Short mmCIF file of C-alpha atoms in Angstrom, two decimals:
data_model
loop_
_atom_site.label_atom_id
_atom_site.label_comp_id
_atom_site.label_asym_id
_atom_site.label_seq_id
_atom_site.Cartn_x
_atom_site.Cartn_y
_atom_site.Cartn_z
CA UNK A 1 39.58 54.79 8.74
CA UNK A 2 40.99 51.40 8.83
CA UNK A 3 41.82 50.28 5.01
CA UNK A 4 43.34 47.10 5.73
CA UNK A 5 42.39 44.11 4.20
CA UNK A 6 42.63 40.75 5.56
CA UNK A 7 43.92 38.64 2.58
CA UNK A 8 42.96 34.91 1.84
CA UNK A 9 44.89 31.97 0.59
CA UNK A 10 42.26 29.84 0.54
CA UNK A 11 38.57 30.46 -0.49
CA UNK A 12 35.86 27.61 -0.10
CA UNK A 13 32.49 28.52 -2.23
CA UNK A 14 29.42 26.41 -2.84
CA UNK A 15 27.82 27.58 -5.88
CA UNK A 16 30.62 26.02 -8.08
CA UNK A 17 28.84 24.83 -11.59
CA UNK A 18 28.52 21.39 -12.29
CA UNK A 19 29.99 21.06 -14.97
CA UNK A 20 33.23 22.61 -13.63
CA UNK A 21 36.36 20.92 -13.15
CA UNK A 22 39.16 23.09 -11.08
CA UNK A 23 42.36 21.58 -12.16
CA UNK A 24 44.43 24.15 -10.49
CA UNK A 25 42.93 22.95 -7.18
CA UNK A 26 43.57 19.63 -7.90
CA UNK A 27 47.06 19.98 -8.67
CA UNK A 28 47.15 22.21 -5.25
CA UNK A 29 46.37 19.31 -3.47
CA UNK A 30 48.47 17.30 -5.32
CA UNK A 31 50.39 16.24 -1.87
CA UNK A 32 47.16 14.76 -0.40
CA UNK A 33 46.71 12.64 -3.49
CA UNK A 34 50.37 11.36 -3.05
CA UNK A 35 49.70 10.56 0.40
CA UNK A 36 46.38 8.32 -0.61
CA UNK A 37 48.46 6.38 -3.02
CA UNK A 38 51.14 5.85 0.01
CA UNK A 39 48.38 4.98 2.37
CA UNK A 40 46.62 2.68 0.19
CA UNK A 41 49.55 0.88 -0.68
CA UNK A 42 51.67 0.77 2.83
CA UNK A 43 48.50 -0.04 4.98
CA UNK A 44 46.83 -2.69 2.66
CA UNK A 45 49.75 -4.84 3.00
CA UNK A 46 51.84 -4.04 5.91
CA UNK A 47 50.35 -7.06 8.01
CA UNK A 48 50.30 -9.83 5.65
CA UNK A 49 53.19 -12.13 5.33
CA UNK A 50 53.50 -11.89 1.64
CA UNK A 51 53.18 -8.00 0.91
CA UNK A 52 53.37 -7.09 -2.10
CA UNK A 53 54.22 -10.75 -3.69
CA UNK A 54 50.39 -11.17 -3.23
CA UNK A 55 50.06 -8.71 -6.71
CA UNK A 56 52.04 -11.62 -8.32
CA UNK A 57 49.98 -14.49 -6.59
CA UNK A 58 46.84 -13.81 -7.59
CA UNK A 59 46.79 -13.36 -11.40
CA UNK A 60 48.58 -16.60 -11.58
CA UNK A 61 46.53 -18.71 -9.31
CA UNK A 62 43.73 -17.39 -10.97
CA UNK A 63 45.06 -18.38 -14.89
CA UNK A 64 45.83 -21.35 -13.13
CA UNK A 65 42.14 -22.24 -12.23
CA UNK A 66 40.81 -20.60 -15.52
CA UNK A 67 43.16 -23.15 -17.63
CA UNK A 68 41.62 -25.86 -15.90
CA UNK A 69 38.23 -24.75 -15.83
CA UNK A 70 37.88 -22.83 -19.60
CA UNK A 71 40.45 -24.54 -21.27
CA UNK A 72 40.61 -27.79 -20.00
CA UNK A 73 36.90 -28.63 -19.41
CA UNK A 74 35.08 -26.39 -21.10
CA UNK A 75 37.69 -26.68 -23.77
CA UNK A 76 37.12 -22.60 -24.86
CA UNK A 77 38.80 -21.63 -28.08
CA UNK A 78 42.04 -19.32 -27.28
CA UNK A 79 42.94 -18.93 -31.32
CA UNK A 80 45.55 -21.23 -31.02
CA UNK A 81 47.32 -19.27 -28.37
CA UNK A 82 49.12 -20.18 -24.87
CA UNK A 83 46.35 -20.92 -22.73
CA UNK A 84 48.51 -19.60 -19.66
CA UNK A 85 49.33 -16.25 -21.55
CA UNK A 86 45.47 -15.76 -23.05
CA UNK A 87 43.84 -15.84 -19.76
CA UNK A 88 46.63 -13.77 -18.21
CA UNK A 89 46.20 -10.67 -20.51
CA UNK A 90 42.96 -10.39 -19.73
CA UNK A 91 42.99 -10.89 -16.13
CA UNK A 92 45.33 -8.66 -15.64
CA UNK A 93 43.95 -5.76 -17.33
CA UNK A 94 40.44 -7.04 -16.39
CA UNK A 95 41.41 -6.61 -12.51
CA UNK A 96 42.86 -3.12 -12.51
CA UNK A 97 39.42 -2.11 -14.04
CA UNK A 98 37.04 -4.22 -11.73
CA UNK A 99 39.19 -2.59 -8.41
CA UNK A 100 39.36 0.36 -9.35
CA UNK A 101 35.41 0.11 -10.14
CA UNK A 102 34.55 -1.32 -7.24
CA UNK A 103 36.52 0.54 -4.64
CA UNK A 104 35.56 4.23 -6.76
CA UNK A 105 31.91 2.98 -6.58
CA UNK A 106 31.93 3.48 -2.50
CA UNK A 107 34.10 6.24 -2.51
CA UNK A 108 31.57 8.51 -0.28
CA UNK A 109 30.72 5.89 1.94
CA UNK A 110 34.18 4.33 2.92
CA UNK A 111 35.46 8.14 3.32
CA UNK A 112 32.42 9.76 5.00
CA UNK A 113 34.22 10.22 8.10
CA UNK A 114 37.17 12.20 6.58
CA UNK A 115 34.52 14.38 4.34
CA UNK A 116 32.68 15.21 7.41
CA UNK A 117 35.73 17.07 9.33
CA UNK A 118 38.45 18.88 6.66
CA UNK A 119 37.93 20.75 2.63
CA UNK A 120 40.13 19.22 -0.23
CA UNK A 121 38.58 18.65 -3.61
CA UNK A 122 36.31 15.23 -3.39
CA UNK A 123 37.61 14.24 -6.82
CA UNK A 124 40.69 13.77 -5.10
CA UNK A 125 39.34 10.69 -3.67
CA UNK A 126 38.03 8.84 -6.71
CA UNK A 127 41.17 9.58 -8.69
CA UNK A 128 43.71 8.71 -5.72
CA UNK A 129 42.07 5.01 -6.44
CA UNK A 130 42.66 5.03 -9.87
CA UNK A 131 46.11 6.11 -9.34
CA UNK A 132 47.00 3.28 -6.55
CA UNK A 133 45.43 0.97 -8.58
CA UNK A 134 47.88 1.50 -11.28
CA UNK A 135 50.56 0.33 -8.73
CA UNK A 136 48.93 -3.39 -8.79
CA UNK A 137 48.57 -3.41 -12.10
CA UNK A 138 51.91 -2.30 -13.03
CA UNK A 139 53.16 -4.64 -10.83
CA UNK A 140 51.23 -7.38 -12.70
CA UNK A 141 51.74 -6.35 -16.24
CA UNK A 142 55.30 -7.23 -15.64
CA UNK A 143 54.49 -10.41 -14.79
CA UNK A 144 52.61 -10.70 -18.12
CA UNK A 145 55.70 -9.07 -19.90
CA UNK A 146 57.96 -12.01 -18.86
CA UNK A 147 55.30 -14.38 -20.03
CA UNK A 148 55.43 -12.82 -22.91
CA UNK A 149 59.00 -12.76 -23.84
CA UNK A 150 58.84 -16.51 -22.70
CA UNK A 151 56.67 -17.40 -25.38
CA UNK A 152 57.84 -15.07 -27.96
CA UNK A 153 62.04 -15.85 -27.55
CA UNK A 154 62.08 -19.58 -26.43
CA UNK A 155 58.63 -21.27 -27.20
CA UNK A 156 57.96 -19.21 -29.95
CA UNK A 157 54.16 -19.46 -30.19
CA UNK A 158 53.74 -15.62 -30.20
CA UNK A 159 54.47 -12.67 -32.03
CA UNK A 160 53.98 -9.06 -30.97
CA UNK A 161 53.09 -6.19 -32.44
CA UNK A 162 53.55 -2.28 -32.92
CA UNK A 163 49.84 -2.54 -31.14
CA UNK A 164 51.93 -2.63 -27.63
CA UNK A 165 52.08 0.93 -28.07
CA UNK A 166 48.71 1.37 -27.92
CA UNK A 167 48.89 0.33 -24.07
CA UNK A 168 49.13 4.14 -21.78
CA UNK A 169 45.83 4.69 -24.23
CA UNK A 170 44.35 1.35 -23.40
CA UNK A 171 45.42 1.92 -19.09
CA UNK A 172 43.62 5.68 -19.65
CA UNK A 173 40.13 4.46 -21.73
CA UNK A 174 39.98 1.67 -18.61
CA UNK A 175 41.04 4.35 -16.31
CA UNK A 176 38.09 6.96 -17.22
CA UNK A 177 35.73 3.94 -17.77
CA UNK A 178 36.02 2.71 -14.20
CA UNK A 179 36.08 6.32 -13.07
CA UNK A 180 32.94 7.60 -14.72
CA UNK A 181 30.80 4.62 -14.08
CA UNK A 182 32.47 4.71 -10.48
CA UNK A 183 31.39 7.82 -9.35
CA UNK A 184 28.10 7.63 -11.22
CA UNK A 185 27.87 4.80 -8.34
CA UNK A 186 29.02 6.14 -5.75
CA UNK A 187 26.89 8.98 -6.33
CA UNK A 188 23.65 6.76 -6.17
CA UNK A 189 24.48 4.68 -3.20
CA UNK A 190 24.28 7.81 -0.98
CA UNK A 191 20.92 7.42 -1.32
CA UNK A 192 20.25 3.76 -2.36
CA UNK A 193 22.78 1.70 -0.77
CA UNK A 194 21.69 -1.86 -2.13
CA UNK A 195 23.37 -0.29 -5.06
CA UNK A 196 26.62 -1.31 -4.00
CA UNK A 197 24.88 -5.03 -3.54
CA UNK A 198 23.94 -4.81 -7.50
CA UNK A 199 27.32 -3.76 -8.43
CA UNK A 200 29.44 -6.26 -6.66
CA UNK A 201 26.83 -8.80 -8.39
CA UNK A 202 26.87 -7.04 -11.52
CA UNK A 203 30.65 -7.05 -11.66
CA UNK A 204 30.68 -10.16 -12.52
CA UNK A 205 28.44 -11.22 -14.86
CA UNK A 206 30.11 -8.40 -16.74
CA UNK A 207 33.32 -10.04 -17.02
CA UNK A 208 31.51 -13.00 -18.77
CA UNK A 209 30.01 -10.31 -21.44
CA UNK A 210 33.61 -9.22 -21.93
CA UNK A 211 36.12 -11.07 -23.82
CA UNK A 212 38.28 -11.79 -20.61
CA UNK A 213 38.81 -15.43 -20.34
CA UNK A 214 37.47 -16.19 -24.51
CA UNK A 215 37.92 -14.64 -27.91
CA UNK A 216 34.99 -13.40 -29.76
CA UNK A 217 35.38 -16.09 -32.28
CA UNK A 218 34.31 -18.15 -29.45
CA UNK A 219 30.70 -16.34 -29.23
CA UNK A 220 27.92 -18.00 -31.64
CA UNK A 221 27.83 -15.48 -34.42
CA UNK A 222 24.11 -14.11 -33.46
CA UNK A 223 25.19 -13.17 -29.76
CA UNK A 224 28.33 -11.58 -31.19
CA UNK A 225 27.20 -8.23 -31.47
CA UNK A 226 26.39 -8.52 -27.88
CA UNK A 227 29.78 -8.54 -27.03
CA UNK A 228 31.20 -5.97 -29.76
CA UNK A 229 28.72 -3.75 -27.91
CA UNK A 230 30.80 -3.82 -25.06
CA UNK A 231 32.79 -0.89 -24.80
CA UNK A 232 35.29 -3.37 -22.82
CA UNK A 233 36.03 -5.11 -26.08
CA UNK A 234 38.13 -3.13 -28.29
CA UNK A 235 40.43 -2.49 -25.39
CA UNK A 236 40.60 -6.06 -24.44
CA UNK A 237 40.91 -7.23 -28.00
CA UNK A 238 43.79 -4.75 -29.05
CA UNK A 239 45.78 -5.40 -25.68
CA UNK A 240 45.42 -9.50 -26.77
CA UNK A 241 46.39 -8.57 -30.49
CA UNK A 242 49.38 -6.30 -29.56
CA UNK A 243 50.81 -8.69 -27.14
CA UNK A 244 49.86 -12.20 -28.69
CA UNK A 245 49.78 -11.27 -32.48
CA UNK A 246 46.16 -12.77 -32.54
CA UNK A 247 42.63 -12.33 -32.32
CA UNK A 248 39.62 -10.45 -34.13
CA UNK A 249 40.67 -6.82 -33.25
CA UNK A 250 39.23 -4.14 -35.46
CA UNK A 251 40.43 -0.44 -34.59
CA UNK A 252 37.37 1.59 -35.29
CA UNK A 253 35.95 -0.13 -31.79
CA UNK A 254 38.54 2.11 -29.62
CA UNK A 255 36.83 5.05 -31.39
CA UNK A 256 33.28 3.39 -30.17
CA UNK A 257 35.30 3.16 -26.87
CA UNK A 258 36.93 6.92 -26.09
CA UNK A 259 33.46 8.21 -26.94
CA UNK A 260 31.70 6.29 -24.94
CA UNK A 261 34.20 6.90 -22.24
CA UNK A 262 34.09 10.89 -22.61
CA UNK A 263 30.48 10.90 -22.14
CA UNK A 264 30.82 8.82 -19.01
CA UNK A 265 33.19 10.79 -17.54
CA UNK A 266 31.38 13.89 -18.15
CA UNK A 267 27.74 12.46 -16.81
CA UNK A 268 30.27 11.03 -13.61
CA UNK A 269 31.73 14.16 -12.99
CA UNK A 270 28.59 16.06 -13.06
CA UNK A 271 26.69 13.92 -10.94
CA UNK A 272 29.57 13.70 -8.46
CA UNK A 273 29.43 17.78 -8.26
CA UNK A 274 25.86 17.66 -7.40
CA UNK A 275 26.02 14.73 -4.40
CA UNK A 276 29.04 16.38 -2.95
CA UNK A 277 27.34 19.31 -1.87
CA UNK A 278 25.07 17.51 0.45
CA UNK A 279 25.57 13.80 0.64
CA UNK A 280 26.30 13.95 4.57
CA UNK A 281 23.02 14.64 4.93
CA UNK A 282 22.23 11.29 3.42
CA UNK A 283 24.94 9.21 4.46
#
């Protein structure tokens, strides 16, 4: 009798739990994740003229357009603060969340093609764009760092804080937030794709719910709480008070925040286990 065993280095199974999470696969794929960050960085800007320079060209065009339009006609408060560093702290951390929203929210339809012929974890998809996206926005926060030591060393119309530490924890809430809510999204728009319609929309008018280009002593005081709702606003409010030394920040809101957050992430990840099974059938 023939006792040999033919042994396997891989295993693929399809009654995983939804609520599971294999970690240890994920970091065995951790190559393919690296690669997505290369590819979505090389291939994005390998024909424009610009390249990378284009991460620097677009946060300041945009403060640009919001000092004219906010500051200068609408003449919105900034709490005495640089107009040109104000609206740059929150566009920049305001743009690494609305990307990496955005692109996570599509994840199964812009990748279909690749799902449909080779196994790797899915998750590694949704988290490769959270990853790459940290590229811009590191990229960018330097930018705001040199505004920042502008107006704190030779204008002197700002003073920092030990708050600045708080920013890896601020990058990780925004991070999970944009994940969770991402792949709750891309989950639905297997099946409902004028989903993706209602985000891009949606997008937007939530950036005018978040403190990004006012304070929230701006707000009239009974549409405040609208706002402080927002889990956006402690993070957006403590990255403004660390950096600037000013604003209405109040701590217990990033607790608000990283529950909020974990919950998210855990309804995301379960509904991303359950459309992975069998969302070619839908795409």
């Amino acid at each position: 009798m023939n006792t040999n065993k033919q042994l396997w280095t891989e295993e693929i199974k399809a009654d995983s739990s939804l609520f599971s999470v294999n970690f240890k696969e994920l970091w065995h794929y951790r190559d393919l994740l690296l690669m997505l960050l290369k590819r979505d960085f090389i291939t994005f800007y390998k024909q424009t003229i610009l390249g990378p320079i284009w991460f620097f060209v677009q946060p300041i065009l945009t403060s640009l357009i919001y000092v004219v339009l906010f500051g200068q006609v609408a003449r919105l408060s900034t709490d005495g603060l640089p107009q040109i560093a104000f609206y740059l702290a929150g566009i920049t951390i305001w743009n690494y969340f609305s990307d990496s929203l955005v692109k996570t929210s599509s994840v199964f339809q812009s990748n279909a093609s690749i799902f449909g012929k080779v196994y790797f974890p899915r998750l590694i998809m949704p988290l490769s764009i959270v990853f790459s996206g940290l590229l811009k926005f590191g990229v960018q926060f330097l930018l705001f760092i040199a505004v920042v030591l502008y107006y704190t060393f030779i204008d002197k119309t700002i003073q920092p804080n030990l708050w600045v530490l708080m920013t890896p924890f601020l990058v990780l809430l925004m991070a999970g937030f944009a994940l969770g809510l991402g792949m709750i999204f891309s989950s639905m728009t297997t099946k409902y794709k004028d989903l993706s319609f209602l985000l891009a929309f949606g997008i937007q008018l939530y950036m005018y719910a978040t403190p990004v280009v006012y304070p929230i002593s701006a707000m009239p005081e009974q549409y405040r709480w609208i706002v402080n709702a927002n889990p956006l606003t402690g993070i957006f409010e403590c990255f403004r008070y660390g950096y600037l030394g000013s604003g209405h920040f109040e701590p217990s809101s990033l607790i608000f925040t990283s529950l909020f957050v974990i919950i998210l992430l855990f309804v995301g990840v379960i509904t991303f286990n359950k459309v992975e099974k069998g969302f070619m059938d839908s795409i």
